[in-house]
Amino acid sequence: MTVLEGFLNRDIRALSRIISFVENREDGYRDLLGKLYEKVGQSTRIGITGPPGAGKSTVVNSLIHQFLSIGKTVGVIAIDPSSPFTGGALLGDRVRMNEFPTGGTVYFRSMATRGATGGLAQSTENTAVVLDAFGFDVILIETVGVGQVELDVIDACDTVAVVLVPESGDAVQTMKAGLMEIADIMVVNKSDRPGAERIAADLRTMLLMRKKEEGLWKVPVISTIAVNNENIDKLFKAIEDHVEFHKASGAFESHRREQIKKKILSILKTRFQREFVEHLAENVEFSKIVDEIFSGENNPYRVSEELYESFSDR
Ligand SMILES: Nc1nc2c(ncn2[C@@H]2O[C@H](COP(=O)(O)OP(=O)(O)OP(=O)(O)O)[C@@H](O)[C@H]2O)c(=O)[nH]1
Ligand SMILES: [Mg+2]
C-alpha cells in the first residue's frame, strides 16, 4: 500500500509521513497538496493565541476533551513549543498524547519556529490542509502571540480565542499588542489569581468602547481556570456560537474566500522569492556591485532595477 493510500484509509502513520513530506518541501509536495486540496473544507479551524505561559496548551487540552465528548475528531498544531513549560516539541507532544485516547481521534503536530525563516506560516497552512483532508472535524492551532507570522496563521482561522492572564497587564497593553483586533473570544485564564476580575472588567469596558457596527459579533470575555477545567464549557459554547453566527451572517464564507486569495498570493510570493534568491546566488557577484556603489560609480536603486530586469528576462 502506498503512503497516500494509507492516508486515504486514515492511517495515522501515513498522515505523519505526509505532513513531514510537505513540511520538508520534498519533490512533488505541491502536486500532493493539490490532490489533497480536493478533500478540504470540512474542518473548522480554531486559533488559540496569547502570551507565553498563559495556559494555551492547558486550554487546548480541555477543549479537545469537549470536542471528543460530542464525537468530533481533533487535529492540533502547536507553534513555538520551545517553551520551558512544554519541555520542547516532541516531549510536549508525547506527554500530551498520553492524556487522550489512541485510535486517531486526536492528533498532535508541532511546528518549530526556530530555524524556520519566513516559511512558518505557509508550513502551518500546509499542515492544516493535510489535517483537513485527512478528515479531522476540528483543527486547533496554538501559537504564542503576536508577531507577523502568528498573525498570518491566526488570520486563517475561522475562530480566534485570545488567552490572557491577570499578569498580562492591563487592557491597554493588550490593545497595543494587537490582540484585541484579532480576538473573536477573549479568555482570562488563571482566574484563580489576583487581578483576574479587574482585567476581565477592563477588557469588557474596552470592547464596549470600540466602534461597533450593527449585526457584528460581540466579543465575549470568559474567565477560566483551565487547570481545573473551570468554565471551559463556556469557552466551548462561545466557539460554537461564533462559528454559527458567522455562518449565518455570511462572514464565515467571505473570510474563507479571502483566505483562498491570500493563499494563492502567498504561494506565489514564496516561489518568486525563492527563485529570485537562487537567480541572484547563481548570477550575481555582490562584492563587485558593492564596490561600485561604495566608490560612487553606481547606486542601489539602479542596481536593484537591473537585477530585477535580469530576473524577468532570464
Ligand atoms: N493557577 C493556574 N495555573 C494554570 C492555569 N492554566 C494553566 N496553568 C499553568 O500554567 C502553566 C503554563 O500552562 P501552559 O498550558 O503550558 O501555557 P501555554 O500558554 O501553553 O505556554 P506556552 O505554550 O509555553 O506559551 C502550567 O504550569 C499550567 O499548569 C490556571 O487556570 N490557573
Ligand atoms: Mg503551550
mmCIF file of C-alpha atoms and ligand atoms in Angstrom:
data_model
loop_
_atom_site.group_PDB
_atom_site.id
_atom_site.type_symbol
_atom_site.label_atom_id
_atom_site.label_comp_id
_atom_site.label_asym_id
_atom_site.label_seq_id
_atom_site.Cartn_x
_atom_site.Cartn_y
_atom_site.Cartn_z
ATOM 1 C CA MET A 1 0.000 0.000 0.000
ATOM 2 C CA THR A 2 1.359 3.461 -0.841
ATOM 3 C CA VAL A 3 1.583 6.197 1.744
ATOM 4 C CA LEU A 4 -1.202 8.053 0.000
ATOM 5 C CA GLU A 5 -3.476 5.012 0.086
ATOM 6 C CA GLY A 6 -2.643 4.644 3.755
ATOM 7 C CA PHE A 7 -3.545 8.283 4.265
ATOM 8 C CA LEU A 8 -6.865 7.858 2.496
ATOM 9 C CA ASN A 9 -7.541 4.865 4.752
ATOM 10 C CA ARG A 10 -6.964 7.143 7.717
ATOM 11 C CA ASP A 11 -3.717 5.564 8.803
ATOM 12 C CA ILE A 12 -2.057 7.883 11.336
ATOM 13 C CA ARG A 13 1.482 6.890 10.419
ATOM 14 C CA ALA A 14 0.784 7.737 6.795
ATOM 15 C CA LEU A 15 -0.592 11.080 7.980
ATOM 16 C CA SER A 16 2.631 11.852 9.861
ATOM 17 C CA ARG A 17 4.734 10.901 6.874
ATOM 18 C CA ILE A 18 2.742 13.086 4.532
ATOM 19 C CA ILE A 19 2.992 16.066 6.873
ATOM 20 C CA SER A 20 6.782 15.613 7.043
ATOM 21 C CA PHE A 21 6.962 15.274 3.268
ATOM 22 C CA VAL A 22 5.090 18.534 2.838
ATOM 23 C CA GLU A 23 6.957 20.277 5.632
ATOM 24 C CA ASN A 24 10.315 19.397 4.091
ATOM 25 C CA ARG A 25 9.025 20.547 0.707
ATOM 26 C CA GLU A 26 10.184 17.354 -0.928
ATOM 27 C CA ASP A 27 9.869 16.955 -4.679
ATOM 28 C CA GLY A 28 6.255 16.811 -5.690
ATOM 29 C CA TYR A 29 4.856 18.249 -2.481
ATOM 30 C CA ARG A 30 2.823 20.866 -4.360
ATOM 31 C CA ASP A 31 1.166 18.253 -6.544
ATOM 32 C CA LEU A 32 0.370 16.222 -3.496
ATOM 33 C CA LEU A 33 -1.140 19.220 -1.719
ATOM 34 C CA GLY A 34 -3.149 19.940 -4.851
ATOM 35 C CA LYS A 35 -4.539 16.431 -4.769
ATOM 36 C CA LEU A 36 -5.345 16.646 -1.075
ATOM 37 C CA TYR A 37 -6.934 20.045 -1.540
ATOM 38 C CA GLU A 38 -9.859 18.369 -3.302
ATOM 39 C CA LYS A 39 -10.846 16.948 0.055
ATOM 40 C CA VAL A 40 -10.563 20.024 2.238
ATOM 41 C CA GLY A 41 -13.190 22.340 3.572
ATOM 42 C CA GLN A 42 -14.776 20.068 6.134
ATOM 43 C CA SER A 43 -12.837 21.155 9.210
ATOM 44 C CA THR A 44 -13.364 24.151 11.401
ATOM 45 C CA ARG A 45 -10.158 25.951 12.300
ATOM 46 C CA ILE A 46 -9.790 27.432 15.722
ATOM 47 C CA GLY A 47 -6.809 29.560 16.731
ATOM 48 C CA ILE A 48 -5.719 29.848 20.346
ATOM 49 C CA THR A 49 -3.155 32.550 20.949
ATOM 50 C CA GLY A 50 -1.770 34.675 23.756
ATOM 51 C CA PRO A 51 1.383 35.409 25.718
ATOM 52 C CA PRO A 52 3.842 32.674 26.712
ATOM 53 C CA GLY A 53 2.697 30.565 29.623
ATOM 54 C CA ALA A 54 -0.854 31.932 29.639
ATOM 55 C CA GLY A 55 -2.254 28.416 29.701
ATOM 56 C CA LYS A 56 -2.962 28.000 25.994
ATOM 57 C CA SER A 57 -1.962 24.334 25.935
ATOM 58 C CA THR A 58 -4.000 23.647 29.039
ATOM 59 C CA VAL A 59 -6.992 25.348 27.428
ATOM 60 C CA VAL A 60 -6.440 23.422 24.199
ATOM 61 C CA ASN A 61 -6.302 20.113 26.074
ATOM 62 C CA SER A 62 -9.554 20.855 27.870
ATOM 63 C CA LEU A 63 -11.198 21.878 24.609
ATOM 64 C CA ILE A 64 -10.083 18.643 22.970
ATOM 65 C CA HIS A 65 -11.969 16.699 25.646
ATOM 66 C CA GLN A 66 -15.058 18.776 24.949
ATOM 67 C CA PHE A 67 -14.882 18.106 21.225
ATOM 68 C CA LEU A 68 -14.257 14.393 21.754
ATOM 69 C CA SER A 69 -17.253 14.215 24.054
ATOM 70 C CA ILE A 70 -19.531 15.270 21.213
ATOM 71 C CA GLY A 71 -17.912 12.808 18.839
ATOM 72 C CA LYS A 72 -15.659 15.211 16.941
ATOM 73 C CA THR A 73 -12.119 14.368 15.884
ATOM 74 C CA VAL A 74 -9.385 16.934 16.526
ATOM 75 C CA GLY A 75 -6.059 17.757 14.891
ATOM 76 C CA VAL A 76 -3.785 20.060 16.878
ATOM 77 C CA ILE A 77 -0.975 22.199 15.514
ATOM 78 C CA ALA A 78 1.268 23.755 18.156
ATOM 79 C CA ILE A 79 3.568 26.522 17.021
ATOM 80 C CA ASP A 80 6.611 27.542 19.002
ATOM 81 C CA PRO A 81 6.526 24.820 21.548
ATOM 82 C CA SER A 82 10.035 25.782 22.600
ATOM 83 C CA SER A 83 8.848 26.912 25.989
ATOM 84 C CA PRO A 84 10.101 25.760 29.356
ATOM 85 C CA PHE A 85 6.584 24.589 30.186
ATOM 86 C CA THR A 86 6.147 22.056 27.452
ATOM 87 C CA GLY A 87 9.767 20.934 27.546
ATOM 88 C CA GLY A 88 10.148 21.201 23.796
ATOM 89 C CA ALA A 89 8.146 19.982 20.893
ATOM 90 C CA LEU A 90 8.448 16.255 20.908
ATOM 91 C CA LEU A 91 8.384 15.669 24.615
ATOM 92 C CA GLY A 92 5.451 18.031 24.931
ATOM 93 C CA ASP A 93 3.561 16.147 22.250
ATOM 94 C CA ARG A 94 4.208 12.797 23.825
ATOM 95 C CA VAL A 95 3.184 13.925 27.263
ATOM 96 C CA ARG A 96 0.033 15.478 25.888
ATOM 97 C CA MET A 97 -0.833 12.464 23.795
ATOM 98 C CA ASN A 98 -0.938 10.276 26.898
ATOM 99 C CA GLU A 99 -3.959 12.146 28.108
ATOM 100 C CA PHE A 100 -6.020 11.192 25.073
ATOM 101 C CA PRO A 101 -7.432 8.056 23.503
ATOM 102 C CA THR A 102 -5.406 6.415 20.766
ATOM 103 C CA GLY A 103 -7.053 5.413 17.529
ATOM 104 C CA GLY A 104 -6.821 8.597 15.535
ATOM 105 C CA THR A 105 -9.468 10.778 17.132
ATOM 106 C CA VAL A 106 -6.772 13.236 18.278
ATOM 107 C CA TYR A 107 -3.525 14.082 16.541
ATOM 108 C CA PHE A 108 -0.773 16.496 17.638
ATOM 109 C CA ARG A 109 1.790 18.135 15.451
ATOM 110 C CA SER A 110 4.370 20.719 16.483
ATOM 111 C CA MET A 111 5.897 23.293 14.208
ATOM 112 C CA ALA A 112 9.299 24.556 15.218
ATOM 113 C CA THR A 113 9.751 28.278 14.820
ATOM 114 C CA ARG A 114 13.465 28.168 15.408
ATOM 115 C CA GLY A 115 15.260 27.984 12.107
ATOM 116 C CA ALA A 116 12.117 28.268 10.040
ATOM 117 C CA THR A 117 12.592 31.659 8.472
ATOM 118 C CA GLY A 118 9.569 33.032 6.739
ATOM 119 C CA GLY A 119 8.140 29.689 5.750
ATOM 120 C CA LEU A 120 6.432 29.016 9.032
ATOM 121 C CA ALA A 121 3.068 30.476 8.192
ATOM 122 C CA GLN A 122 2.974 28.509 4.987
ATOM 123 C CA SER A 123 4.161 25.289 6.601
ATOM 124 C CA THR A 124 1.420 25.645 9.157
ATOM 125 C CA GLU A 125 -1.107 26.344 6.457
ATOM 126 C CA ASN A 126 0.038 23.296 4.513
ATOM 127 C CA THR A 127 -0.160 21.095 7.585
ATOM 128 C CA ALA A 128 -3.670 22.379 8.214
ATOM 129 C CA VAL A 129 -4.605 21.421 4.649
ATOM 130 C CA VAL A 130 -3.288 17.898 5.235
ATOM 131 C CA LEU A 131 -5.180 17.572 8.528
ATOM 132 C CA ASP A 132 -8.339 18.891 6.896
ATOM 133 C CA ALA A 133 -8.006 16.450 4.003
ATOM 134 C CA PHE A 134 -7.433 13.635 6.473
ATOM 135 C CA GLY A 135 -10.884 14.408 7.826
ATOM 136 C CA PHE A 136 -10.448 15.995 11.238
ATOM 137 C CA ASP A 137 -13.610 17.834 12.208
ATOM 138 C CA VAL A 138 -11.715 20.451 14.146
ATOM 139 C CA ILE A 139 -8.212 21.855 13.778
ATOM 140 C CA LEU A 140 -6.893 23.648 16.840
ATOM 141 C CA ILE A 141 -3.900 25.877 16.257
ATOM 142 C CA GLU A 142 -1.916 27.062 19.270
ATOM 143 C CA THR A 143 0.522 29.926 18.830
ATOM 144 C CA VAL A 144 2.342 32.341 21.056
ATOM 145 C CA GLY A 145 1.119 35.799 20.035
ATOM 146 C CA VAL A 146 1.836 38.001 18.340
ATOM 147 C CA GLY A 147 4.324 38.525 15.559
ATOM 148 C CA GLN A 148 3.549 38.796 11.880
ATOM 149 C CA VAL A 149 3.828 35.060 11.321
ATOM 150 C CA GLU A 150 1.450 34.337 14.153
ATOM 151 C CA LEU A 151 -0.952 36.922 12.825
ATOM 152 C CA ASP A 152 -0.960 35.274 9.402
ATOM 153 C CA VAL A 153 -1.567 31.882 10.945
ATOM 154 C CA ILE A 154 -4.302 33.168 13.189
ATOM 155 C CA ASP A 155 -5.916 35.144 10.404
ATOM 156 C CA ALA A 156 -6.508 31.909 8.523
ATOM 157 C CA CYS A 157 -8.608 30.530 11.400
ATOM 158 C CA ASP A 158 -12.392 30.623 11.464
ATOM 159 C CA THR A 159 -12.480 31.496 15.140
ATOM 160 C CA VAL A 160 -9.759 33.019 17.298
ATOM 161 C CA ALA A 161 -9.597 32.882 21.082
ATOM 162 C CA VAL A 162 -7.023 35.100 22.772
ATOM 163 C CA VAL A 163 -5.902 33.769 26.137
ATOM 164 C CA LEU A 164 -4.703 36.340 28.673
ATOM 165 C CA VAL A 165 -3.854 36.068 32.336
ATOM 166 C CA PRO A 166 -4.046 38.574 35.205
ATOM 167 C CA GLU A 167 -0.285 39.055 34.855
ATOM 168 C CA SER A 168 -0.683 40.085 31.215
ATOM 169 C CA GLY A 169 -1.007 43.640 32.462
ATOM 170 C CA ASP A 170 -3.815 45.983 31.690
ATOM 171 C CA ALA A 171 -6.231 46.006 28.828
ATOM 172 C CA VAL A 172 -4.477 48.907 27.152
ATOM 173 C CA GLN A 173 -1.388 46.761 26.862
ATOM 174 C CA THR A 174 -3.444 44.052 25.216
ATOM 175 C CA MET A 175 -4.837 46.500 22.753
ATOM 176 C CA LYS A 176 -1.365 47.753 21.917
ATOM 177 C CA ALA A 177 -0.211 44.227 21.231
ATOM 178 C CA GLY A 178 -2.946 43.989 18.614
ATOM 179 C CA LEU A 179 -4.598 41.080 20.391
ATOM 180 C CA MET A 180 -7.901 42.877 20.727
ATOM 181 C CA GLU A 181 -8.330 43.173 16.977
ATOM 182 C CA ILE A 182 -7.843 39.534 16.225
ATOM 183 C CA ALA A 183 -9.927 38.132 19.069
ATOM 184 C CA ASP A 184 -13.346 36.645 18.448
ATOM 185 C CA ILE A 185 -13.322 35.473 22.037
ATOM 186 C CA MET A 186 -11.290 36.802 24.961
ATOM 187 C CA VAL A 187 -10.259 34.388 27.666
ATOM 188 C CA VAL A 188 -8.933 35.470 31.036
ATOM 189 C CA ASN A 189 -7.269 32.297 32.199
ATOM 190 C CA LYS A 190 -5.749 31.704 35.641
ATOM 191 C CA SER A 191 -8.756 33.401 37.107
ATOM 192 C CA ASP A 192 -7.789 31.827 40.405
ATOM 193 C CA ARG A 193 -5.124 34.522 40.627
ATOM 194 C CA PRO A 194 -5.383 38.080 41.956
ATOM 195 C CA GLY A 195 -6.313 40.742 39.442
ATOM 196 C CA ALA A 196 -8.357 38.418 37.233
ATOM 197 C CA GLU A 197 -11.639 40.223 37.805
ATOM 198 C CA ARG A 198 -10.090 43.580 37.091
ATOM 199 C CA ILE A 199 -8.577 42.614 33.792
ATOM 200 C CA ALA A 200 -11.831 40.938 32.725
ATOM 201 C CA ALA A 201 -13.767 44.099 33.623
ATOM 202 C CA ASP A 202 -11.233 46.306 31.825
ATOM 203 C CA LEU A 203 -11.417 44.170 28.728
ATOM 204 C CA ARG A 204 -15.201 44.363 28.712
ATOM 205 C CA THR A 205 -15.092 48.136 29.030
ATOM 206 C CA MET A 206 -12.531 48.343 26.262
ATOM 207 C CA LEU A 207 -14.602 46.140 23.995
ATOM 208 C CA LEU A 208 -17.691 48.237 24.657
ATOM 209 C CA MET A 209 -15.823 51.381 23.713
ATOM 210 C CA ARG A 210 -14.902 50.064 20.316
ATOM 211 C CA LYS A 211 -16.937 51.391 17.477
ATOM 212 C CA LYS A 212 -19.477 48.747 16.691
ATOM 213 C CA GLU A 213 -21.499 48.246 13.595
ATOM 214 C CA GLU A 214 -24.916 46.678 13.836
ATOM 215 C CA GLY A 215 -25.084 42.955 13.401
ATOM 216 C CA LEU A 216 -21.433 42.277 14.195
ATOM 217 C CA TRP A 217 -20.273 39.602 16.558
ATOM 218 C CA LYS A 218 -19.881 40.795 20.140
ATOM 219 C CA VAL A 219 -16.609 39.528 21.583
ATOM 220 C CA PRO A 220 -17.300 37.772 24.887
ATOM 221 C CA VAL A 221 -14.833 37.791 27.785
ATOM 222 C CA ILE A 222 -14.678 34.438 29.528
ATOM 223 C CA SER A 223 -12.865 33.851 32.806
ATOM 224 C CA THR A 224 -11.415 30.363 33.053
ATOM 225 C CA ILE A 225 -9.276 28.244 35.345
ATOM 226 C CA ALA A 226 -8.043 25.830 32.741
ATOM 227 C CA VAL A 227 -6.125 23.616 35.174
ATOM 228 C CA ASN A 228 -9.429 22.821 36.901
ATOM 229 C CA ASN A 229 -11.396 22.745 33.679
ATOM 230 C CA GLU A 230 -13.431 25.624 35.051
ATOM 231 C CA ASN A 231 -15.588 27.486 32.515
ATOM 232 C CA ILE A 232 -14.027 25.657 29.593
ATOM 233 C CA ASP A 233 -17.573 24.612 28.735
ATOM 234 C CA LYS A 234 -18.422 28.322 28.403
ATOM 235 C CA LEU A 235 -15.489 28.832 26.085
ATOM 236 C CA PHE A 236 -16.534 25.809 24.088
ATOM 237 C CA LYS A 237 -20.050 27.193 23.774
ATOM 238 C CA ALA A 238 -18.692 30.596 22.704
ATOM 239 C CA ILE A 239 -16.651 28.935 19.958
ATOM 240 C CA GLU A 240 -19.717 27.096 18.697
ATOM 241 C CA ASP A 241 -21.768 30.293 18.872
ATOM 242 C CA HIS A 242 -19.148 32.244 16.965
ATOM 243 C CA VAL A 243 -18.934 29.706 14.155
ATOM 244 C CA GLU A 244 -22.716 29.566 13.930
ATOM 245 C CA PHE A 245 -23.051 33.359 14.000
ATOM 246 C CA HIS A 246 -20.542 33.789 11.218
ATOM 247 C CA LYS A 247 -22.098 31.088 9.105
ATOM 248 C CA ALA A 248 -25.475 32.769 9.414
ATOM 249 C CA SER A 249 -24.111 36.235 8.579
ATOM 250 C CA GLY A 250 -22.102 35.075 5.592
ATOM 251 C CA ALA A 251 -18.843 36.245 7.186
ATOM 252 C CA PHE A 252 -17.632 32.666 7.501
ATOM 253 C CA GLU A 253 -17.785 32.180 3.761
ATOM 254 C CA SER A 254 -16.389 35.583 2.823
ATOM 255 C CA HIS A 255 -13.492 35.071 5.233
ATOM 256 C CA ARG A 256 -12.725 31.714 3.629
ATOM 257 C CA ARG A 257 -12.892 33.229 0.153
ATOM 258 C CA GLU A 258 -10.458 35.906 1.258
ATOM 259 C CA GLN A 259 -8.168 33.173 2.576
ATOM 260 C CA ILE A 260 -8.147 31.449 -0.804
ATOM 261 C CA LYS A 261 -6.935 34.635 -2.441
ATOM 262 C CA LYS A 262 -4.288 35.115 0.242
ATOM 263 C CA LYS A 263 -3.198 31.555 -0.190
ATOM 264 C CA ILE A 264 -2.589 31.972 -3.917
ATOM 265 C CA LEU A 265 -0.625 35.162 -3.316
ATOM 266 C CA SER A 266 1.378 33.558 -0.565
ATOM 267 C CA ILE A 267 2.288 30.503 -2.665
ATOM 268 C CA LEU A 268 3.397 32.782 -5.483
ATOM 269 C CA LYS A 269 5.329 35.084 -3.206
ATOM 270 C CA THR A 270 7.256 32.214 -1.669
ATOM 271 C CA ARG A 271 8.018 30.830 -5.089
ATOM 272 C CA PHE A 272 9.143 34.105 -6.657
ATOM 273 C CA GLN A 273 11.219 34.911 -3.643
ATOM 274 C CA ARG A 274 12.996 31.575 -3.680
ATOM 275 C CA GLU A 275 13.615 31.660 -7.414
ATOM 276 C CA PHE A 276 14.847 35.231 -7.315
ATOM 277 C CA VAL A 277 17.247 34.481 -4.486
ATOM 278 C CA GLU A 278 18.529 31.435 -6.394
ATOM 279 C CA HIS A 279 18.930 33.519 -9.526
ATOM 280 C CA LEU A 280 20.937 36.107 -7.603
ATOM 281 C CA ALA A 281 23.134 33.489 -5.985
ATOM 282 C CA GLU A 282 23.912 31.917 -9.348
ATOM 283 C CA ASN A 283 24.391 35.037 -11.446
ATOM 284 C CA VAL A 284 25.429 37.928 -9.340
ATOM 285 C CA GLU A 285 28.714 38.844 -7.763
ATOM 286 C CA PHE A 286 27.653 41.087 -4.940
ATOM 287 C CA SER A 287 31.105 42.107 -3.782
ATOM 288 C CA LYS A 288 31.745 43.718 -7.158
ATOM 289 C CA ILE A 289 28.444 45.579 -7.092
ATOM 290 C CA VAL A 290 29.041 46.747 -3.538
ATOM 291 C CA ASP A 291 32.464 48.075 -4.595
ATOM 292 C CA GLU A 292 30.875 50.008 -7.430
ATOM 293 C CA ILE A 293 28.295 51.560 -5.171
ATOM 294 C CA PHE A 294 30.800 52.275 -2.451
ATOM 295 C CA SER A 295 33.085 54.119 -4.853
ATOM 296 C CA GLY A 296 30.188 56.156 -6.190
ATOM 297 C CA GLU A 297 30.033 54.603 -9.686
ATOM 298 C CA ASN A 298 26.625 53.101 -9.108
ATOM 299 C CA ASN A 299 23.699 53.263 -6.699
ATOM 300 C CA PRO A 300 21.468 50.659 -5.023
ATOM 301 C CA TYR A 301 18.363 51.819 -6.904
ATOM 302 C CA ARG A 302 19.799 51.365 -10.352
ATOM 303 C CA VAL A 303 21.414 48.071 -9.347
ATOM 304 C CA SER A 304 18.131 46.692 -7.984
ATOM 305 C CA GLU A 305 16.356 47.729 -11.140
ATOM 306 C CA GLU A 306 18.958 45.945 -13.297
ATOM 307 C CA LEU A 307 18.881 42.827 -11.141
ATOM 308 C CA TYR A 308 15.110 42.754 -11.335
ATOM 309 C CA GLU A 309 15.244 43.027 -15.100
ATOM 310 C CA SER A 310 17.895 40.347 -15.402
ATOM 311 C CA PHE A 311 15.481 38.096 -13.491
ATOM 312 C CA SER A 312 12.399 38.849 -15.560
ATOM 313 C CA ASP A 313 14.358 38.467 -18.850
ATOM 314 C CA ARG A 314 16.009 35.224 -17.916
HETATM 315 N N1 LIG B 1 -3.035 28.828 38.516
HETATM 316 C C1 LIG B 1 -3.316 28.412 37.303
HETATM 317 N N2 LIG B 1 -2.345 27.855 36.550
HETATM 318 C C2 LIG B 1 -2.653 27.469 35.303
HETATM 319 C C3 LIG B 1 -3.949 27.624 34.754
HETATM 320 N N3 LIG B 1 -3.953 27.161 33.486
HETATM 321 C C4 LIG B 1 -2.686 26.733 33.247
HETATM 322 N N4 LIG B 1 -1.907 26.904 34.336
HETATM 323 C C5 LIG B 1 -0.482 26.552 34.489
HETATM 324 O O1 LIG B 1 0.298 27.488 33.754
HETATM 325 C C6 LIG B 1 1.452 26.862 33.217
HETATM 326 C C7 LIG B 1 1.537 27.112 31.720
HETATM 327 O O2 LIG B 1 0.481 26.435 31.086
HETATM 328 P P1 LIG B 1 0.510 26.058 29.554
HETATM 329 O O3 LIG B 1 -0.818 25.495 29.228
HETATM 330 O O4 LIG B 1 1.707 25.256 29.231
HETATM 331 O O5 LIG B 1 0.666 27.508 28.926
HETATM 332 P P2 LIG B 1 0.956 27.896 27.403
HETATM 333 O O6 LIG B 1 0.310 29.205 27.199
HETATM 334 O O7 LIG B 1 0.576 26.779 26.509
HETATM 335 O O8 LIG B 1 2.525 28.041 27.438
HETATM 336 P P3 LIG B 1 3.495 28.180 26.176
HETATM 337 O O9 LIG B 1 2.999 27.250 25.121
HETATM 338 O O10 LIG B 1 4.796 27.789 26.733
HETATM 339 O O11 LIG B 1 3.444 29.624 25.779
HETATM 340 C C8 LIG B 1 1.337 25.390 33.577
HETATM 341 O O12 LIG B 1 2.099 25.144 34.717
HETATM 342 C C9 LIG B 1 -0.136 25.224 33.857
HETATM 343 O O13 LIG B 1 -0.399 24.169 34.761
HETATM 344 C C10 LIG B 1 -4.975 28.216 35.584
HETATM 345 O O14 LIG B 1 -6.119 28.391 35.205
HETATM 346 N N5 LIG B 1 -4.580 28.591 36.833
HETATM 347 MG MG MG B 2 1.735 25.767 25.047
#
